[in-house]
PDB file of C-alpha atoms and ligand atoms in Angstrom:
ATOM      1  CA  MET A  17      -0.203  -0.230  -0.354  1.00 62.00           C
ATOM      2  CA  THR A  18       1.253   3.197  -1.595  1.00 74.00           C
ATOM      3  CA  GLY A  19      -1.443   5.280  -0.391  1.00 89.00           C
ATOM      4  CA  PHE A  20      -1.405   7.430  -3.848  1.00 98.00           C
ATOM      5  CA  THR A  21      -2.608   6.546  -7.978  1.00 98.00           C
ATOM      6  CA  LEU A  22      -1.551   7.783 -10.699  1.00 98.00           C
ATOM      7  CA  HIS A  23      -3.038   9.424 -13.358  1.00 98.00           C
ATOM      8  CA  LYS A  24      -1.010  10.478 -16.969  1.00 98.00           C
ATOM      9  CA  LEU A  25      -0.910  14.102 -18.113  1.00 98.00           C
ATOM     10  CA  HIS A  26       0.298  13.537 -21.340  1.00 98.00           C
ATOM     11  CA  ARG A  27       0.709  10.522 -23.864  1.00 98.00           C
ATOM     12  CA  SER A  28       4.390  10.385 -23.729  1.00 98.00           C
ATOM     13  CA  LEU A  29       5.067  11.888 -19.917  1.00 98.00           C
ATOM     14  CA  GLY A  30       3.774  13.490 -16.932  1.00 98.00           C
ATOM     15  CA  ALA A  31       1.909  11.838 -14.062  1.00 98.00           C
ATOM     16  CA  GLU A  32      -0.149  13.623 -11.536  1.00 98.00           C
ATOM     17  CA  VAL A  33       0.498  11.799  -8.476  1.00 98.00           C
ATOM     18  CA  ARG A  34      -2.959  12.140  -6.336  1.00 98.00           C
ATOM     19  CA  GLY A  35      -3.935  11.220  -2.763  1.00 98.00           C
ATOM     20  CA  LEU A  36      -0.099  12.682  -0.683  1.00 98.00           C
ATOM     21  CA  ASP A  37       0.046  15.609   1.477  1.00 98.00           C
ATOM     22  CA  LEU A  38       3.889  15.798   1.143  1.00 98.00           C
ATOM     23  CA  ALA A  39       3.989  18.405   3.649  1.00 98.00           C
ATOM     24  CA  GLN A  40       4.169  15.272   6.499  1.00 97.00           C
ATOM     25  CA  PRO A  41       7.318  12.678   6.120  1.00 96.00           C
ATOM     26  CA  LEU A  42       7.057   9.957   4.101  1.00 96.00           C
ATOM     27  CA  ASP A  43       7.480   5.872   4.886  1.00 95.00           C
ATOM     28  CA  PRO A  44       9.968   4.602   2.477  1.00 95.00           C
ATOM     29  CA  THR A  45       7.464   2.049   0.638  1.00 96.00           C
ATOM     30  CA  THR A  46       5.926   5.224  -0.654  1.00 97.00           C
ATOM     31  CA  ARG A  47       9.194   6.900  -0.946  1.00 97.00           C
ATOM     32  CA  ASP A  48      10.183   3.899  -3.475  1.00 97.00           C
ATOM     33  CA  ALA A  49       6.828   3.549  -5.417  1.00 98.00           C
ATOM     34  CA  LEU A  50       7.365   7.715  -6.215  1.00 98.00           C
ATOM     35  CA  ILE A  51      10.961   6.952  -7.080  1.00 98.00           C
ATOM     36  CA  GLU A  52       9.507   4.229  -9.734  1.00 98.00           C
ATOM     37  CA  ALA A  53       7.075   6.493 -10.695  1.00 98.00           C
ATOM     38  CA  TRP A  54       9.603   9.060 -11.343  1.00 98.00           C
ATOM     39  CA  LEU A  55      11.453   6.998 -13.260  1.00 98.00           C
ATOM     40  CA  GLU A  56       8.513   6.161 -15.457  1.00 98.00           C
ATOM     41  CA  HIS A  57       6.412   9.266 -15.790  1.00 98.00           C
ATOM     42  CA  MET A  58       9.693  11.380 -15.820  1.00 98.00           C
ATOM     43  CA  VAL A  59       7.691  14.487 -14.203  1.00 99.00           C
ATOM     44  CA  LEU A  60       5.366  14.467 -11.534  1.00 99.00           C
ATOM     45  CA  LEU A  61       2.633  16.570 -10.348  1.00 99.00           C
ATOM     46  CA  PHE A  62       1.661  17.375  -7.122  1.00 98.00           C
ATOM     47  CA  ARG A  63      -1.543  19.584  -6.549  1.00 98.00           C
ATOM     48  CA  GLY A  64      -2.937  21.350  -3.411  1.00 98.00           C
ATOM     49  CA  GLN A  65       0.122  21.287  -1.576  1.00 98.00           C
ATOM     50  CA  GLU A  66       1.261  23.293   1.306  1.00 98.00           C
ATOM     51  CA  LEU A  67       4.634  23.988   1.888  1.00 98.00           C
ATOM     52  CA  SER A  68       6.940  25.591   3.634  1.00 97.00           C
ATOM     53  CA  PRO A  69      10.600  25.474   2.993  1.00 95.00           C
ATOM     54  CA  GLU A  70      11.222  22.995   5.379  1.00 95.00           C
ATOM     55  CA  THR A  71       8.834  20.520   4.460  1.00 97.00           C
ATOM     56  CA  GLN A  72       9.626  21.292   0.988  1.00 97.00           C
ATOM     57  CA  ARG A  73      12.854  20.771   1.583  1.00 96.00           C
ATOM     58  CA  ARG A  74      12.245  17.822   3.431  1.00 97.00           C
ATOM     59  CA  PHE A  75      10.224  16.471   0.699  1.00 98.00           C
ATOM     60  CA  CYS A  76      12.915  16.703  -1.759  1.00 97.00           C
ATOM     61  CA  GLU A  77      15.935  15.403   0.532  1.00 97.00           C
ATOM     62  CA  ASN A  78      13.849  11.976   0.070  1.00 97.00           C
ATOM     63  CA  PHE A  79      15.312  11.496  -3.001  1.00 97.00           C
ATOM     64  CA  GLY A  80      18.988  12.273  -1.999  1.00 96.00           C
ATOM     65  CA  PRO A  81      21.242  15.152  -1.116  1.00 95.00           C
ATOM     66  CA  LEU A  82      20.364  18.485  -2.330  1.00 95.00           C
ATOM     67  CA  GLY A  83      22.014  20.362  -5.461  1.00 93.00           C
ATOM     68  CA  GLU A  84      24.025  23.638  -4.784  1.00 85.00           C
ATOM     69  CA  ARG A  85      23.612  26.879  -6.223  1.00 78.00           C
ATOM     70  CA  SER A  86      25.727  26.653  -9.402  1.00 70.00           C
ATOM     71  CA  ARG A  87      25.949  31.097 -10.004  1.00 65.00           C
ATOM     72  CA  LYS A  88      28.221  32.584  -7.346  1.00 61.00           C
ATOM     73  CA  ALA A  89      26.329  34.207  -4.308  1.00 61.00           C
ATOM     74  CA  ASP A  90      27.629  37.523  -4.916  1.00 61.00           C
ATOM     75  CA  ASP A  91      26.327  37.227  -8.671  1.00 62.00           C
ATOM     76  CA  ARG A  92      22.893  36.791  -7.276  1.00 59.00           C
ATOM     77  CA  PRO A  93      19.649  38.961  -7.128  1.00 58.00           C
ATOM     78  CA  GLU A  94      19.220  39.841  -3.055  1.00 53.00           C
ATOM     79  CA  GLY A  95      17.054  37.767  -1.315  1.00 50.00           C
ATOM     80  CA  ALA A  96      17.174  34.711  -5.008  1.00 49.00           C
ATOM     81  CA  GLY A  97      17.599  32.427  -1.953  1.00 52.00           C
ATOM     82  CA  VAL A  98      20.239  30.948   0.402  1.00 63.00           C
ATOM     83  CA  GLU A  99      22.375  28.066  -0.384  1.00 75.00           C
ATOM     84  CA  HIS A 100      19.919  25.410  -1.810  1.00 88.00           C
ATOM     85  CA  GLU A 101      16.752  27.322  -1.971  1.00 91.00           C
ATOM     86  CA  MET A 102      16.089  29.531  -5.077  1.00 93.00           C
ATOM     87  CA  LEU A 103      12.920  31.806  -5.290  1.00 94.00           C
ATOM     88  CA  VAL A 104      11.619  32.044  -8.949  1.00 96.00           C
ATOM     89  CA  THR A 105       9.596  35.486  -9.325  1.00 96.00           C
ATOM     90  CA  ASN A 106       9.206  38.159 -11.210  1.00 96.00           C
ATOM     91  CA  VAL A 107       8.952  40.278  -7.644  1.00 95.00           C
ATOM     92  CA  ARG A 108      10.852  43.407  -7.490  1.00 94.00           C
ATOM     93  CA  ARG A 109      12.241  45.417  -5.142  1.00 93.00           C
ATOM     94  CA  ASP A 110      13.357  49.027  -5.987  1.00 93.00           C
ATOM     95  CA  GLY A 111      13.051  48.228  -9.518  1.00 92.00           C
ATOM     96  CA  VAL A 112      15.817  44.450  -9.034  1.00 92.00           C
ATOM     97  CA  PRO A 113      14.396  41.217  -9.037  1.00 93.00           C
ATOM     98  CA  ILE A 114      14.049  39.587  -5.388  1.00 92.00           C
ATOM     99  CA  GLY A 115      14.952  36.079  -7.263  1.00 92.00           C
ATOM    100  CA  SER A 116      15.820  33.784  -9.950  1.00 92.00           C
ATOM    101  CA  LEU A 117      14.553  33.796 -13.847  1.00 94.00           C
ATOM    102  CA  PRO A 118      12.457  36.760 -13.425  1.00 94.00           C
ATOM    103  CA  ASP A 119      10.640  37.528 -16.727  1.00 93.00           C
ATOM    104  CA  GLY A 120       9.091  36.031 -19.668  1.00 96.00           C
ATOM    105  CA  GLU A 121       9.991  33.114 -22.076  1.00 97.00           C
ATOM    106  CA  MET A 122      12.792  30.768 -21.119  1.00 97.00           C
ATOM    107  CA  TYR A 123      14.129  29.064 -24.546  1.00 97.00           C
ATOM    108  CA  PHE A 124      14.680  24.970 -24.019  1.00 98.00           C
ATOM    109  CA  HIS A 125      17.325  23.281 -21.494  1.00 98.00           C
ATOM    110  CA  HIS A 126      18.630  20.917 -18.996  1.00 98.00           C
ATOM    111  CA  ASP A 127      19.035  22.892 -15.781  1.00 97.00           C
ATOM    112  CA  LYS A 128      22.950  22.149 -14.756  1.00 96.00           C
ATOM    113  CA  CYS A 129      23.675  20.624 -18.164  1.00 97.00           C
ATOM    114  CA  TYR A 130      26.697  22.906 -18.026  1.00 97.00           C
ATOM    115  CA  VAL A 131      28.740  21.422 -14.855  1.00 96.00           C
ATOM    116  CA  PRO A 132      30.552  17.965 -14.704  1.00 97.00           C
ATOM    117  CA  VAL A 133      27.898  16.761 -12.252  1.00 97.00           C
ATOM    118  CA  PRO A 134      23.820  17.884 -13.451  1.00 97.00           C
ATOM    119  CA  ASP A 135      21.475  17.927 -10.991  1.00 97.00           C
ATOM    120  CA  TRP A 136      19.397  15.082 -10.821  1.00 98.00           C
ATOM    121  CA  GLY A 137      16.289  16.676 -10.047  1.00 98.00           C
ATOM    122  CA  THR A 138      14.395  20.050  -9.961  1.00 98.00           C
ATOM    123  CA  MET A 139      11.321  20.518  -7.479  1.00 98.00           C
ATOM    124  CA  LEU A 140       9.363  23.686  -8.487  1.00 98.00           C
ATOM    125  CA  TYR A 141       6.751  25.057  -6.156  1.00 98.00           C
ATOM    126  CA  ALA A 142       4.083  27.359  -7.170  1.00 98.00           C
ATOM    127  CA  MET A 143       3.161  30.056  -4.495  1.00 98.00           C
ATOM    128  CA  VAL A 144       1.729  32.963  -6.936  1.00 98.00           C
ATOM    129  CA  VAL A 145       0.914  32.049  -9.943  1.00 98.00           C
ATOM    130  CA  THR A 146      -0.162  34.560 -13.349  1.00 98.00           C
ATOM    131  CA  ASP A 147      -3.441  34.417 -15.377  1.00 97.00           C
ATOM    132  CA  THR A 148      -2.249  33.961 -18.325  1.00 97.00           C
ATOM    133  CA  GLY A 149       1.056  32.262 -19.775  1.00 98.00           C
ATOM    134  CA  GLY A 150       4.135  31.159 -17.445  1.00 98.00           C
ATOM    135  CA  HIS A 151       3.428  27.939 -18.613  1.00 98.00           C
ATOM    136  CA  THR A 152       6.361  25.300 -18.282  1.00 98.00           C
ATOM    137  CA  LEU A 153       7.027  22.764 -21.006  1.00 98.00           C
ATOM    138  CA  PHE A 154       8.206  19.879 -20.744  1.00 99.00           C
ATOM    139  CA  ALA A 155      10.226  16.982 -23.273  1.00 99.00           C
ATOM    140  CA  ASN A 156      10.927  13.557 -23.182  1.00 99.00           C
ATOM    141  CA  MET A 157      14.332  12.999 -24.719  1.00 98.00           C
ATOM    142  CA  CYS A 158      14.390   9.440 -24.457  1.00 98.00           C
ATOM    143  CA  GLU A 159      10.968   9.340 -26.937  1.00 98.00           C
ATOM    144  CA  ALA A 160      12.471  12.189 -28.684  1.00 98.00           C
ATOM    145  CA  LEU A 161      16.034  10.102 -29.178  1.00 98.00           C
ATOM    146  CA  GLU A 162      14.627   6.989 -30.492  1.00 98.00           C
ATOM    147  CA  THR A 163      11.799   8.853 -33.219  1.00 98.00           C
ATOM    148  CA  LEU A 164      14.855  11.015 -34.114  1.00 98.00           C
ATOM    149  CA  PRO A 165      15.718  10.395 -37.981  1.00 97.00           C
ATOM    150  CA  ASP A 166      18.432   7.972 -39.387  1.00 97.00           C
ATOM    151  CA  ASP A 167      20.443  10.631 -40.526  1.00 96.00           C
ATOM    152  CA  LEU A 168      20.051  13.113 -37.688  1.00 97.00           C
ATOM    153  CA  ARG A 169      21.167  10.371 -35.455  1.00 97.00           C
ATOM    154  CA  SER A 170      24.136   9.509 -36.959  1.00 97.00           C
ATOM    155  CA  THR A 171      24.996  12.512 -37.266  1.00 97.00           C
ATOM    156  CA  ILE A 172      25.320  13.669 -33.164  1.00 97.00           C
ATOM    157  CA  ASP A 173      25.883   9.455 -31.953  1.00 92.00           C
ATOM    158  CA  GLY A 174      28.803   9.545 -30.074  1.00 96.00           C
ATOM    159  CA  ARG A 175      29.905  13.074 -30.471  1.00 98.00           C
ATOM    160  CA  ARG A 176      30.112  15.146 -27.150  1.00 98.00           C
ATOM    161  CA  VAL A 177      28.856  18.315 -26.903  1.00 98.00           C
ATOM    162  CA  LEU A 178      29.667  21.497 -24.892  1.00 97.00           C
ATOM    163  CA  HIS A 179      26.857  23.334 -23.102  1.00 97.00           C
ATOM    164  CA  MET A 180      27.521  26.740 -21.533  1.00 94.00           C
ATOM    165  CA  TYR A 181      25.103  29.414 -19.883  1.00 93.00           C
ATOM    166  CA  LYS A 182      25.000  33.029 -19.075  1.00 88.00           C
ATOM    167  CA  TYR A 183      22.256  33.348 -16.555  1.00 88.00           C
ATOM    168  CA  HIS A 184      19.520  34.476 -19.329  1.00 89.00           C
ATOM    169  CA  PRO A 185      16.908  33.218 -20.372  1.00 91.00           C
ATOM    170  CA  THR A 186      16.560  33.628 -24.163  1.00 91.00           C
ATOM    171  CA  GLU A 187      20.490  34.141 -24.746  1.00 89.00           C
ATOM    172  CA  ARG A 188      23.272  31.837 -25.434  1.00 89.00           C
ATOM    173  CA  VAL A 189      26.811  32.059 -25.012  1.00 87.00           C
ATOM    174  CA  GLU A 190      28.503  33.650 -27.761  1.00 84.00           C
ATOM    175  CA  LEU A 191      31.843  31.369 -29.130  1.00 84.00           C
ATOM    176  CA  GLU A 192      34.037  34.568 -29.687  1.00 81.00           C
ATOM    177  CA  ASP A 193      33.400  35.711 -26.092  1.00 78.00           C
ATOM    178  CA  ASP A 194      35.923  34.445 -23.760  1.00 80.00           C
ATOM    179  CA  ILE A 195      33.706  31.530 -22.573  1.00 84.00           C
ATOM    180  CA  GLY A 196      35.697  31.104 -19.646  1.00 86.00           C
ATOM    181  CA  ARG A 197      33.887  33.521 -18.082  1.00 87.00           C
ATOM    182  CA  HIS A 198      30.820  31.512 -17.869  1.00 90.00           C
ATOM    183  CA  ASP A 199      29.849  27.844 -16.831  1.00 91.00           C
ATOM    184  CA  HIS A 200      30.362  25.773 -19.686  1.00 94.00           C
ATOM    185  CA  CYS A 201      31.141  22.103 -19.681  1.00 96.00           C
ATOM    186  CA  TRP A 202      31.120  18.940 -22.522  1.00 98.00           C
ATOM    187  CA  GLN A 203      28.921  16.144 -21.981  1.00 98.00           C
ATOM    188  CA  PRO A 204      27.703  13.338 -23.954  1.00 98.00           C
ATOM    189  CA  ALA A 205      25.389  14.309 -26.947  1.00 98.00           C
ATOM    190  CA  VAL A 206      23.389  10.754 -25.989  1.00 98.00           C
ATOM    191  CA  VAL A 207      23.248  10.093 -22.237  1.00 98.00           C
ATOM    192  CA  THR A 208      22.425   7.250 -20.292  1.00 98.00           C
ATOM    193  CA  HIS A 209      19.979   7.618 -17.320  1.00 98.00           C
ATOM    194  CA  PRO A 210      21.947   6.509 -14.218  1.00 98.00           C
ATOM    195  CA  ARG A 211      18.718   5.233 -12.584  1.00 97.00           C
ATOM    196  CA  SER A 212      16.583   3.605 -15.372  1.00 97.00           C
ATOM    197  CA  GLY A 213      19.622   2.850 -18.208  1.00 98.00           C
ATOM    198  CA  ARG A 214      16.981   4.295 -20.716  1.00 98.00           C
ATOM    199  CA  ARG A 215      19.289   6.511 -23.130  1.00 98.00           C
ATOM    200  CA  ALA A 216      18.362  10.294 -23.175  1.00 98.00           C
ATOM    201  CA  LEU A 217      19.061  12.995 -25.973  1.00 98.00           C
ATOM    202  CA  TYR A 218      21.193  15.825 -24.320  1.00 98.00           C
ATOM    203  CA  ILE A 219      21.280  18.745 -25.999  1.00 98.00           C
ATOM    204  CA  ASN A 220      19.168  21.897 -25.788  1.00 98.00           C
ATOM    205  CA  GLU A 221      18.349  24.758 -27.215  1.00 97.00           C
ATOM    206  CA  LEU A 222      19.539  27.358 -24.719  1.00 96.00           C
ATOM    207  CA  MET A 223      22.933  25.993 -23.550  1.00 96.00           C
ATOM    208  CA  THR A 224      23.844  23.710 -26.223  1.00 97.00           C
ATOM    209  CA  ALA A 225      27.036  25.598 -28.165  1.00 95.00           C
ATOM    210  CA  LEU A 226      29.320  23.294 -30.128  1.00 96.00           C
ATOM    211  CA  ILE A 227      28.933  19.392 -31.516  1.00 97.00           C
ATOM    212  CA  ASP A 228      32.584  18.270 -31.506  1.00 97.00           C
ATOM    213  CA  GLY A 229      33.398  17.733 -35.280  1.00 97.00           C
ATOM    214  CA  TYR A 230      31.422  20.719 -36.719  1.00 97.00           C
ATOM    215  CA  SER A 231      32.039  24.241 -37.181  1.00 95.00           C
ATOM    216  CA  GLU A 232      29.568  26.306 -34.885  1.00 94.00           C
ATOM    217  CA  GLU A 233      27.564  27.173 -37.853  1.00 95.00           C
ATOM    218  CA  GLU A 234      27.132  23.377 -38.826  1.00 97.00           C
ATOM    219  CA  SER A 235      26.320  22.785 -34.986  1.00 97.00           C
ATOM    220  CA  CYS A 236      23.491  25.299 -34.604  1.00 96.00           C
ATOM    221  CA  GLY A 237      22.156  23.710 -37.893  1.00 97.00           C
ATOM    222  CA  ILE A 238      21.818  20.599 -36.486  1.00 98.00           C
ATOM    223  CA  ARG A 239      20.685  21.816 -33.091  1.00 97.00           C
ATOM    224  CA  ASP A 240      18.227  23.343 -34.508  1.00 97.00           C
ATOM    225  CA  ALA A 241      16.865  20.195 -36.994  1.00 98.00           C
ATOM    226  CA  LEU A 242      17.265  18.260 -33.615  1.00 98.00           C
ATOM    227  CA  MET A 243      14.681  20.704 -32.032  1.00 98.00           C
ATOM    228  CA  ALA A 244      12.407  21.115 -35.051  1.00 98.00           C
ATOM    229  CA  HIS A 245      12.266  17.403 -34.330  1.00 98.00           C
ATOM    230  CA  VAL A 246      11.251  17.554 -30.754  1.00 98.00           C
ATOM    231  CA  ARG A 247       8.434  20.171 -31.373  1.00 98.00           C
ATOM    232  CA  SER A 248       6.863  18.043 -33.644  1.00 98.00           C
ATOM    233  CA  ALA A 249       7.358  14.353 -32.122  1.00 98.00           C
ATOM    234  CA  ASN A 250       4.504  14.846 -29.809  1.00 98.00           C
ATOM    235  CA  VAL A 251       6.581  14.549 -26.948  1.00 98.00           C
ATOM    236  CA  ILE A 252       6.290  17.449 -24.917  1.00 98.00           C
ATOM    237  CA  TYR A 253       3.713  18.139 -22.197  1.00 98.00           C
ATOM    238  CA  GLU A 254       2.738  21.809 -21.107  1.00 98.00           C
ATOM    239  CA  HIS A 255       2.027  22.970 -17.112  1.00 98.00           C
ATOM    240  CA  LYS A 256      -0.124  25.410 -16.951  1.00 98.00           C
ATOM    241  CA  TRP A 257       0.335  26.372 -12.934  1.00 98.00           C
ATOM    242  CA  LYS A 258      -2.081  26.400 -10.017  1.00 98.00           C
ATOM    243  CA  LYS A 259      -1.201  28.005  -6.921  1.00 98.00           C
ATOM    244  CA  GLY A 260      -0.275  24.811  -4.886  1.00 98.00           C
ATOM    245  CA  ASP A 261       1.572  23.050  -7.474  1.00 99.00           C
ATOM    246  CA  LEU A 262       4.521  21.284  -6.573  1.00 98.00           C
ATOM    247  CA  VAL A 263       6.147  19.597 -10.156  1.00 99.00           C
ATOM    248  CA  MET A 264       9.334  17.655  -9.876  1.00 98.00           C
ATOM    249  CA  TRP A 265      11.414  16.540 -13.207  1.00 98.00           C
ATOM    250  CA  ASP A 266      14.265  14.688 -14.145  1.00 98.00           C
ATOM    251  CA  ASN A 267      17.153  16.018 -15.860  1.00 98.00           C
ATOM    252  CA  TRP A 268      18.518  13.572 -17.489  1.00 98.00           C
ATOM    253  CA  CYS A 269      15.853  12.719 -19.543  1.00 98.00           C
ATOM    254  CA  THR A 270      13.901  15.746 -19.801  1.00 98.00           C
ATOM    255  CA  MET A 271      14.478  19.324 -21.004  1.00 98.00           C
ATOM    256  CA  HIS A 272      12.319  22.318 -20.423  1.00 98.00           C
ATOM    257  CA  ALA A 273      10.467  25.532 -21.149  1.00 98.00           C
ATOM    258  CA  ARG A 274       8.523  28.329 -20.269  1.00 98.00           C
ATOM    259  CA  THR A 275       5.849  30.176 -22.407  1.00 98.00           C
ATOM    260  CA  ASP A 276       5.904  34.805 -21.928  1.00 98.00           C
ATOM    261  CA  PHE A 277       3.721  35.882 -19.286  1.00 98.00           C
ATOM    262  CA  PRO A 278       2.518  39.326 -18.680  1.00 97.00           C
ATOM    263  CA  PRO A 279       4.944  41.165 -16.754  1.00 95.00           C
ATOM    264  CA  GLU A 280       2.535  43.273 -14.877  1.00 96.00           C
ATOM    265  CA  GLN A 281       0.996  39.672 -13.185  1.00 97.00           C
ATOM    266  CA  THR A 282       2.966  38.507 -10.282  1.00 97.00           C
ATOM    267  CA  ARG A 283       4.613  35.029 -10.173  1.00 98.00           C
ATOM    268  CA  MET A 284       6.572  33.081  -7.664  1.00 98.00           C
ATOM    269  CA  LEU A 285       7.953  29.641  -6.800  1.00 98.00           C
ATOM    270  CA  ARG A 286      10.602  28.245  -4.502  1.00 97.00           C
ATOM    271  CA  ARG A 287      12.777  25.663  -5.885  1.00 97.00           C
ATOM    272  CA  TYR A 288      15.156  23.197  -5.058  1.00 97.00           C
ATOM    273  CA  THR A 289      17.130  20.309  -6.803  1.00 97.00           C
ATOM    274  CA  ILE A 290      18.711  17.063  -6.131  1.00 97.00           C
ATOM    275  CA  ARG A 291      22.193  16.863  -6.638  1.00 97.00           C
ATOM    276  CA  GLY A 292      22.967  14.275  -9.460  1.00 97.00           C
ATOM    277  CA  GLN A 293      26.153  12.779 -10.732  1.00 97.00           C
ATOM    278  CA  ALA A 294      28.139  12.443 -13.839  1.00 98.00           C
ATOM    279  CA  LEU A 295      26.944  11.173 -16.888  1.00 98.00           C
ATOM    280  CA  THR A 296      28.486   8.933 -19.848  1.00 97.00           C
ATOM    281  CA  ALA A 297      27.172   8.339 -22.650  1.00 97.00           C
TER     282      ALA A 297
HETATM  283  C1  OGA B  77      13.974  26.510 -13.188  1.00 91.64           C
HETATM  284  C2  OGA B  77      12.728  26.732 -14.586  1.00 91.64           C
HETATM  285  C3  OGA B  77      10.799  27.515 -15.404  1.00 91.64           C
HETATM  286  C4  OGA B  77       9.687  28.098 -14.714  1.00 91.64           C
HETATM  287  O1  OGA B  77      13.689  26.214 -12.348  1.00 91.64           O
HETATM  288  O2  OGA B  77      14.730  25.440 -13.530  1.00 91.64           O
HETATM  289  O3  OGA B  77      13.630  26.353 -16.027  1.00 91.64           O
HETATM  290  O4  OGA B  77       8.275  28.125 -15.402  1.00 91.64           O
HETATM  291  N1  OGA B  77      11.976  27.626 -14.606  1.00 91.64           N
HETATM  292  O5  OGA B  77       9.816  29.196 -14.275  1.00 91.64           O
HETATM  293 MN1   MN B  78      15.063  25.442 -15.869  1.00 91.64          MN
END
């Protein structure tokens, strides 16, 4: 008996978990069943939760140690969270955002693919949501890989890719920039999920700057073709937030993006991550 039921959100990925109050401690059987469900569905949604920073953090710790913030503390917006916590919000004090990722659209990306040990999971809890827009899109990168046309697959098979991030939601790092100034890391183009053993495409539109063996221009072309494939493959779930939603996603086999939203509407979510491990092809 695990005390929860699963309800699919999309044909390809995502499930809503009903019957759990995440503010209460989980017993080991329920925790193990949730991990199994998470590995299968990649994105889990829990609606109607009331979570303090402490209870959200405790829930997150069921899955492993918390991930670190990669951005240096003195380079972060004031109040944008201490240590493991991140506030994702457009609320401003004296015109300055008090949190991270404040405004509008965000291109598809994998959290932390630009560091050697990418976080496994991210948990976002909605405290204030917009009336329109600000949806989060999740793509199943295992199915994206499985359905890739042979010619595209052979262009990336066995290659490495350079991921870089300059903490901007819709701007990529330019290679002629001094890349040493930005977080960056080489990763396999296709990774094997350390827990499920499934293979997943590990390329995204925001952070993937270069594919080994190709010029910058060729790399952009391949990346764009891959993104067009993902968009056409019916592997994307679009989450429309309600206050009290907690969504946890797996960064090793999904990428995510955010749709635009009106700047005059307030949006505020609290985020913790689960530390991961180095990824191999
Ligand atoms: C994140 C992220 C998207 C959103 O927290 O990593 O990409 O919808 N958030 O705010
Ligand atoms: Mn993200």
